[in-house]
Amino acid sequence: MPGTPQPGSVGVLRSRSPQILGLVAKGSFGTILKVLDCGREKVCAVKVMPKVEVLRRDTLKQCKEEVSIQRQVRHPFVHGLGDSWQGQRHLFIMCTYCSTGDLHALWRAAGRFAEATVRLFAAELVLVLVYLHDLGIVHRDVKMENILLDERGHLKLADFGLSRHLRWGERAHTICGTLQYMAPEVLSGGPYSHAADWWSLGVLLFALASGEFPVAPAGDHVAMLERVNRSSYASPPALSPALARLLAELLCHNPLRRLRYLHHFQDHPFFWGVTFDADLLQKDPVAVAVAPRPPEPPSPTPDPSTFDDFDCDLTATAPPDQPWPG
């Protein structure tokens, strides 16, 4: 990792004095906060990881890989990195805050999507996965919860916490990801490659189009592998033949036979009439994503004292100007 602050990062960020606005999510990885970048008057999301937990879980190398990858990628359908820095007790990764939410929340509200919407979302995800794989990056956690929506309803692939650089011909063996989306070769402990992301895309598209996952979740990777191996992954009869064929060619147990290259999708009957160009795909808003939704209970404006006892050195100034650990 670079050992010097990146332009516009550590020192500048500290001078902006980010103000905590609320809690976005909390999990085993740490906490995601909604903050106001006061200097730019911009709302952002900050992933907060306690150093003691990073060391206890022996995930420092993966944290460095996450930031390295997000600094490297620049794509319209990637949720890009804003800043990264460290305090005395925490590591921080800051990104743009997506107020529209994630694809999973939209899917739960919609039940399932029309094939035209599935086609658009699929094309956007194909472009970003091809881009990542061309850079030698495997995401390893492609799922609805990790896909955010911008203000026009287009997708932003997020959370590179499990991603890694994987050269062509190299193989991985770590069992990681989300069970319902994990390819059989990942569930079995490898070896696996970038093709695992295409299986995850197949699971995601199956759920978007049908309203349900192809295989029910299991309690662990061994039981999940048994279910995956027993399943035929037959598409519901309501799906068009072209979409059913696409799903069958993504949810193929043999990773060498899965669709994986851009021309495979450009020539596929499900994508006839689609131009795989990011600018053209983003030309119009996605109706189902920007349509009014049932109002959620309003979140009260947090009192500043709400986070007084929050153990987070977000705006700590000692030691000053610390770059990401290198």
mmCIF file of C-alpha atoms in Angstrom, residues 2-218:
data_model
loop_
_atom_site.group_PDB
_atom_site.id
_atom_site.type_symbol
_atom_site.label_atom_id
_atom_site.label_comp_id
_atom_site.label_asym_id
_atom_site.label_seq_id
_atom_site.Cartn_x
_atom_site.Cartn_y
_atom_site.Cartn_z
ATOM 1 C CA PRO A 2 1.178 3.532 -0.574
ATOM 2 C CA GLY A 3 2.857 4.944 2.489
ATOM 3 C CA THR A 4 2.063 8.590 1.764
ATOM 4 C CA PRO A 5 -1.285 10.367 1.841
ATOM 5 C CA GLN A 6 -3.142 10.428 -1.435
ATOM 6 C CA PRO A 7 -4.159 13.780 -2.925
ATOM 7 C CA GLY A 8 -7.224 15.123 -1.159
ATOM 8 C CA SER A 9 -7.206 12.436 1.502
ATOM 9 C CA VAL A 10 -5.922 12.347 5.045
ATOM 10 C CA GLY A 11 -4.885 15.873 5.956
ATOM 11 C CA VAL A 12 -7.616 17.498 3.889
ATOM 12 C CA LEU A 13 -10.249 15.166 5.257
ATOM 13 C CA ARG A 14 -9.312 15.860 8.862
ATOM 14 C CA SER A 15 -9.596 19.583 8.231
ATOM 15 C CA ARG A 16 -13.161 18.999 7.021
ATOM 16 C CA SER A 17 -14.174 17.565 10.440
ATOM 17 C CA PRO A 18 -16.713 14.944 9.315
ATOM 18 C CA GLN A 19 -19.885 15.093 11.371
ATOM 19 C CA ILE A 20 -21.659 11.835 12.215
ATOM 20 C CA LEU A 21 -25.287 11.942 11.040
ATOM 21 C CA GLY A 22 -26.378 8.394 11.751
ATOM 22 C CA LEU A 23 -25.815 4.674 11.534
ATOM 23 C CA VAL A 24 -26.215 2.946 8.147
ATOM 24 C CA ALA A 25 -25.305 -0.638 9.035
ATOM 25 C CA LYS A 26 -23.418 -2.677 11.590
ATOM 26 C CA GLY A 27 -21.931 -6.113 11.063
ATOM 27 C CA SER A 28 -19.001 -8.368 11.775
ATOM 28 C CA PHE A 29 -16.844 -6.252 9.434
ATOM 29 C CA GLY A 30 -17.405 -3.106 11.516
ATOM 30 C CA THR A 31 -19.788 -0.186 11.217
ATOM 31 C CA ILE A 32 -20.921 2.030 8.343
ATOM 32 C CA LEU A 33 -21.754 5.595 9.326
ATOM 33 C CA LYS A 34 -23.544 8.344 7.468
ATOM 34 C CA VAL A 35 -21.432 11.474 7.837
ATOM 35 C CA LEU A 36 -21.364 15.041 6.608
ATOM 36 C CA ASP A 37 -18.100 16.085 4.995
ATOM 37 C CA CYS A 38 -18.351 19.635 6.286
ATOM 38 C CA GLY A 39 -15.666 21.112 4.034
ATOM 39 C CA ARG A 40 -17.466 20.021 0.868
ATOM 40 C CA GLU A 41 -20.967 20.009 2.390
ATOM 41 C CA LYS A 42 -21.393 16.502 1.034
ATOM 42 C CA VAL A 43 -22.983 13.475 2.694
ATOM 43 C CA CYS A 44 -20.764 10.379 2.615
ATOM 44 C CA ALA A 45 -20.658 6.859 4.007
ATOM 45 C CA VAL A 46 -17.702 5.797 6.144
ATOM 46 C CA LYS A 47 -16.792 2.199 6.901
ATOM 47 C CA VAL A 48 -15.263 2.044 10.388
ATOM 48 C CA MET A 49 -13.111 -0.955 11.333
ATOM 49 C CA PRO A 50 -11.629 -1.287 14.836
ATOM 50 C CA LYS A 51 -7.930 -2.074 14.555
ATOM 51 C CA VAL A 52 -8.116 -4.561 17.415
ATOM 52 C CA GLU A 53 -10.733 -6.582 15.485
ATOM 53 C CA VAL A 54 -8.761 -6.360 12.248
ATOM 54 C CA LEU A 55 -5.727 -7.789 14.032
ATOM 55 C CA ARG A 56 -7.735 -10.382 15.962
ATOM 56 C CA ARG A 57 -9.314 -11.663 12.750
ATOM 57 C CA ASP A 58 -6.000 -11.407 10.892
ATOM 58 C CA THR A 59 -7.676 -9.384 8.125
ATOM 59 C CA LEU A 60 -5.240 -6.481 7.795
ATOM 60 C CA LYS A 61 -3.956 -7.830 4.482
ATOM 61 C CA GLN A 62 -7.526 -8.065 3.166
ATOM 62 C CA CYS A 63 -8.302 -4.526 4.350
ATOM 63 C CA LYS A 64 -5.263 -3.245 2.461
ATOM 64 C CA GLU A 65 -6.354 -5.208 -0.603
ATOM 65 C CA GLU A 66 -9.834 -3.665 -0.394
ATOM 66 C CA VAL A 67 -8.472 -0.122 -0.440
ATOM 67 C CA SER A 68 -5.866 -0.940 -3.087
ATOM 68 C CA ILE A 69 -8.569 -2.288 -5.386
ATOM 69 C CA GLN A 70 -10.945 0.615 -4.817
ATOM 70 C CA ARG A 71 -8.159 3.092 -5.555
ATOM 71 C CA GLN A 72 -7.472 1.238 -8.791
ATOM 72 C CA VAL A 73 -10.975 0.927 -10.227
ATOM 73 C CA ARG A 74 -12.759 3.747 -12.046
ATOM 74 C CA HIS A 75 -16.013 2.668 -13.639
ATOM 75 C CA PRO A 76 -19.515 4.166 -13.924
ATOM 76 C CA PHE A 77 -21.030 1.102 -12.256
ATOM 77 C CA VAL A 78 -18.570 0.871 -9.349
ATOM 78 C CA HIS A 79 -19.140 2.592 -6.024
ATOM 79 C CA GLY A 80 -15.843 4.430 -5.959
ATOM 80 C CA LEU A 81 -13.513 5.197 -3.075
ATOM 81 C CA GLY A 82 -13.480 8.712 -1.665
ATOM 82 C CA ASP A 83 -10.836 8.668 1.057
ATOM 83 C CA SER A 84 -9.135 6.223 3.402
ATOM 84 C CA TRP A 85 -7.262 6.993 6.577
ATOM 85 C CA GLN A 86 -6.552 5.696 10.057
ATOM 86 C CA GLY A 87 -7.018 7.020 13.555
ATOM 87 C CA GLN A 88 -5.496 5.728 16.746
ATOM 88 C CA ARG A 89 -7.971 2.856 17.096
ATOM 89 C CA HIS A 90 -9.763 2.540 13.760
ATOM 90 C CA LEU A 91 -9.347 2.227 10.008
ATOM 91 C CA PHE A 92 -11.706 4.238 7.806
ATOM 92 C CA ILE A 93 -12.904 3.917 4.213
ATOM 93 C CA MET A 94 -15.116 6.719 2.895
ATOM 94 C CA CYS A 95 -17.358 6.493 -0.182
ATOM 95 C CA THR A 96 -20.242 8.418 -1.671
ATOM 96 C CA TYR A 97 -23.501 7.990 0.220
ATOM 97 C CA CYS A 98 -26.247 6.464 -1.960
ATOM 98 C CA SER A 99 -29.554 7.666 -0.560
ATOM 99 C CA THR A 100 -31.610 5.527 -2.981
ATOM 100 C CA GLY A 101 -30.577 2.385 -1.111
ATOM 101 C CA ASP A 102 -29.529 -1.003 -2.396
ATOM 102 C CA LEU A 103 -30.876 -3.488 -4.914
ATOM 103 C CA HIS A 104 -32.002 -5.916 -2.225
ATOM 104 C CA ALA A 105 -34.342 -3.365 -0.635
ATOM 105 C CA LEU A 106 -35.777 -2.498 -4.054
ATOM 106 C CA TRP A 107 -36.244 -6.200 -4.901
ATOM 107 C CA ARG A 108 -38.036 -6.863 -1.601
ATOM 108 C CA ALA A 109 -40.394 -3.975 -2.313
ATOM 109 C CA ALA A 110 -41.010 -5.021 -5.935
ATOM 110 C CA GLY A 111 -41.182 -8.805 -5.431
ATOM 111 C CA ARG A 112 -39.678 -9.393 -8.845
ATOM 112 C CA PHE A 113 -38.779 -7.305 -11.869
ATOM 113 C CA ALA A 114 -39.968 -7.259 -15.456
ATOM 114 C CA GLU A 115 -37.487 -8.792 -17.883
ATOM 115 C CA ALA A 116 -36.722 -5.395 -19.415
ATOM 116 C CA THR A 117 -35.473 -4.208 -16.025
ATOM 117 C CA VAL A 118 -33.578 -7.459 -15.434
ATOM 118 C CA ARG A 119 -31.967 -7.026 -18.856
ATOM 119 C CA LEU A 120 -30.759 -3.506 -18.041
ATOM 120 C CA PHE A 121 -29.427 -4.447 -14.607
ATOM 121 C CA ALA A 122 -27.758 -7.538 -16.076
ATOM 122 C CA ALA A 123 -26.045 -5.501 -18.806
ATOM 123 C CA GLU A 124 -24.700 -3.025 -16.256
ATOM 124 C CA LEU A 125 -23.352 -5.820 -14.058
ATOM 125 C CA VAL A 126 -21.840 -7.643 -17.035
ATOM 126 C CA LEU A 127 -19.919 -4.497 -17.970
ATOM 127 C CA VAL A 128 -18.541 -3.974 -14.480
ATOM 128 C CA LEU A 129 -17.579 -7.633 -13.957
ATOM 129 C CA VAL A 130 -15.813 -7.779 -17.320
ATOM 130 C CA TYR A 131 -13.979 -4.578 -16.359
ATOM 131 C CA LEU A 132 -12.881 -5.989 -12.983
ATOM 132 C CA HIS A 133 -11.820 -9.327 -14.432
ATOM 133 C CA ASP A 134 -9.792 -7.580 -17.141
ATOM 134 C CA LEU A 135 -7.921 -5.863 -14.290
ATOM 135 C CA GLY A 136 -7.334 -9.233 -12.648
ATOM 136 C CA ILE A 137 -9.820 -8.574 -9.831
ATOM 137 C CA VAL A 138 -12.353 -11.109 -8.574
ATOM 138 C CA HIS A 139 -15.103 -9.578 -6.404
ATOM 139 C CA ARG A 140 -16.194 -12.742 -4.532
ATOM 140 C CA ASP A 141 -19.320 -11.224 -2.978
ATOM 141 C CA VAL A 142 -21.630 -10.206 -5.820
ATOM 142 C CA LYS A 143 -25.070 -9.986 -4.214
ATOM 143 C CA MET A 144 -28.023 -7.607 -4.102
ATOM 144 C CA GLU A 145 -26.997 -6.076 -0.775
ATOM 145 C CA ASN A 146 -23.655 -5.051 -2.307
ATOM 146 C CA ILE A 147 -25.235 -3.262 -5.256
ATOM 147 C CA LEU A 148 -26.271 0.309 -4.558
ATOM 148 C CA LEU A 149 -28.569 2.505 -6.642
ATOM 149 C CA ASP A 150 -27.714 6.016 -7.745
ATOM 150 C CA GLU A 151 -30.306 8.791 -7.909
ATOM 151 C CA ARG A 152 -31.393 7.655 -11.408
ATOM 152 C CA GLY A 153 -31.710 4.007 -10.419
ATOM 153 C CA HIS A 154 -28.537 2.707 -12.045
ATOM 154 C CA LEU A 155 -26.273 0.237 -10.288
ATOM 155 C CA LYS A 156 -23.074 0.745 -8.314
ATOM 156 C CA LEU A 157 -21.209 -2.411 -7.298
ATOM 157 C CA ALA A 158 -19.926 -1.874 -3.764
ATOM 158 C CA ASP A 159 -18.125 -3.544 -0.863
ATOM 159 C CA PHE A 160 -14.802 -4.864 -2.077
ATOM 160 C CA GLY A 161 -14.005 -6.306 1.347
ATOM 161 C CA LEU A 162 -13.612 -9.857 -0.010
ATOM 162 C CA SER A 163 -12.142 -8.913 -3.376
ATOM 163 C CA ARG A 164 -8.615 -9.803 -4.379
ATOM 164 C CA HIS A 165 -6.220 -9.511 -7.261
ATOM 165 C CA LEU A 166 -6.113 -12.814 -9.123
ATOM 166 C CA ARG A 167 -3.918 -13.082 -12.184
ATOM 167 C CA TRP A 168 -5.166 -15.070 -15.179
ATOM 168 C CA GLY A 169 -4.309 -18.702 -14.563
ATOM 169 C CA GLU A 170 -4.022 -18.171 -10.810
ATOM 170 C CA ARG A 171 -6.529 -19.868 -8.502
ATOM 171 C CA ALA A 172 -7.990 -19.067 -5.078
ATOM 172 C CA HIS A 173 -9.018 -21.490 -2.332
ATOM 173 C CA THR A 174 -10.572 -19.350 0.411
ATOM 174 C CA ILE A 175 -14.209 -20.172 1.155
ATOM 175 C CA CYS A 176 -15.760 -16.718 1.356
ATOM 176 C CA GLY A 177 -18.785 -14.784 0.193
ATOM 177 C CA THR A 178 -22.489 -15.187 0.910
ATOM 178 C CA LEU A 179 -23.709 -18.794 0.960
ATOM 179 C CA GLN A 180 -26.697 -18.430 -1.386
ATOM 180 C CA TYR A 181 -24.528 -16.745 -4.020
ATOM 181 C CA MET A 182 -21.394 -18.891 -3.739
ATOM 182 C CA ALA A 183 -20.373 -21.031 -6.694
ATOM 183 C CA PRO A 184 -19.950 -24.768 -6.071
ATOM 184 C CA GLU A 185 -16.191 -24.534 -6.575
ATOM 185 C CA VAL A 186 -16.033 -21.853 -3.858
ATOM 186 C CA LEU A 187 -18.205 -23.871 -1.464
ATOM 187 C CA SER A 188 -15.891 -26.858 -1.922
ATOM 188 C CA GLY A 189 -12.762 -24.848 -1.114
ATOM 189 C CA GLY A 190 -11.471 -24.372 -4.635
ATOM 190 C CA PRO A 191 -9.569 -24.075 -6.723
ATOM 191 C CA TYR A 192 -11.647 -21.310 -8.293
ATOM 192 C CA SER A 193 -11.173 -18.222 -10.432
ATOM 193 C CA HIS A 194 -13.061 -15.209 -11.791
ATOM 194 C CA ALA A 195 -15.766 -17.564 -13.096
ATOM 195 C CA ALA A 196 -17.164 -17.699 -9.544
ATOM 196 C CA ASP A 197 -18.465 -14.130 -9.972
ATOM 197 C CA TRP A 198 -20.516 -15.208 -13.003
ATOM 198 C CA TRP A 199 -22.244 -17.904 -10.958
ATOM 199 C CA SER A 200 -23.136 -15.258 -8.357
ATOM 200 C CA LEU A 201 -24.554 -13.076 -11.124
ATOM 201 C CA GLY A 202 -26.703 -16.005 -12.260
ATOM 202 C CA VAL A 203 -28.131 -16.452 -8.757
ATOM 203 C CA LEU A 204 -28.822 -12.729 -8.537
ATOM 204 C CA LEU A 205 -30.595 -12.551 -11.916
ATOM 205 C CA PHE A 206 -32.639 -15.664 -11.102
ATOM 206 C CA ALA A 207 -33.893 -13.950 -7.937
ATOM 207 C CA LEU A 208 -34.574 -10.619 -9.654
ATOM 208 C CA ALA A 209 -36.656 -12.261 -12.375
ATOM 209 C CA SER A 210 -38.501 -14.903 -10.346
ATOM 210 C CA GLY A 211 -38.826 -13.323 -6.912
ATOM 211 C CA GLU A 212 -37.064 -16.192 -5.167
ATOM 212 C CA PHE A 213 -33.621 -17.733 -4.920
ATOM 213 C CA PRO A 214 -32.892 -20.900 -6.889
ATOM 214 C CA VAL A 215 -31.750 -22.758 -3.749
ATOM 215 C CA ALA A 216 -32.802 -22.192 -0.144
ATOM 216 C CA PRO A 217 -30.022 -21.138 2.234
ATOM 217 C CA ALA A 218 -28.277 -23.727 4.376
#
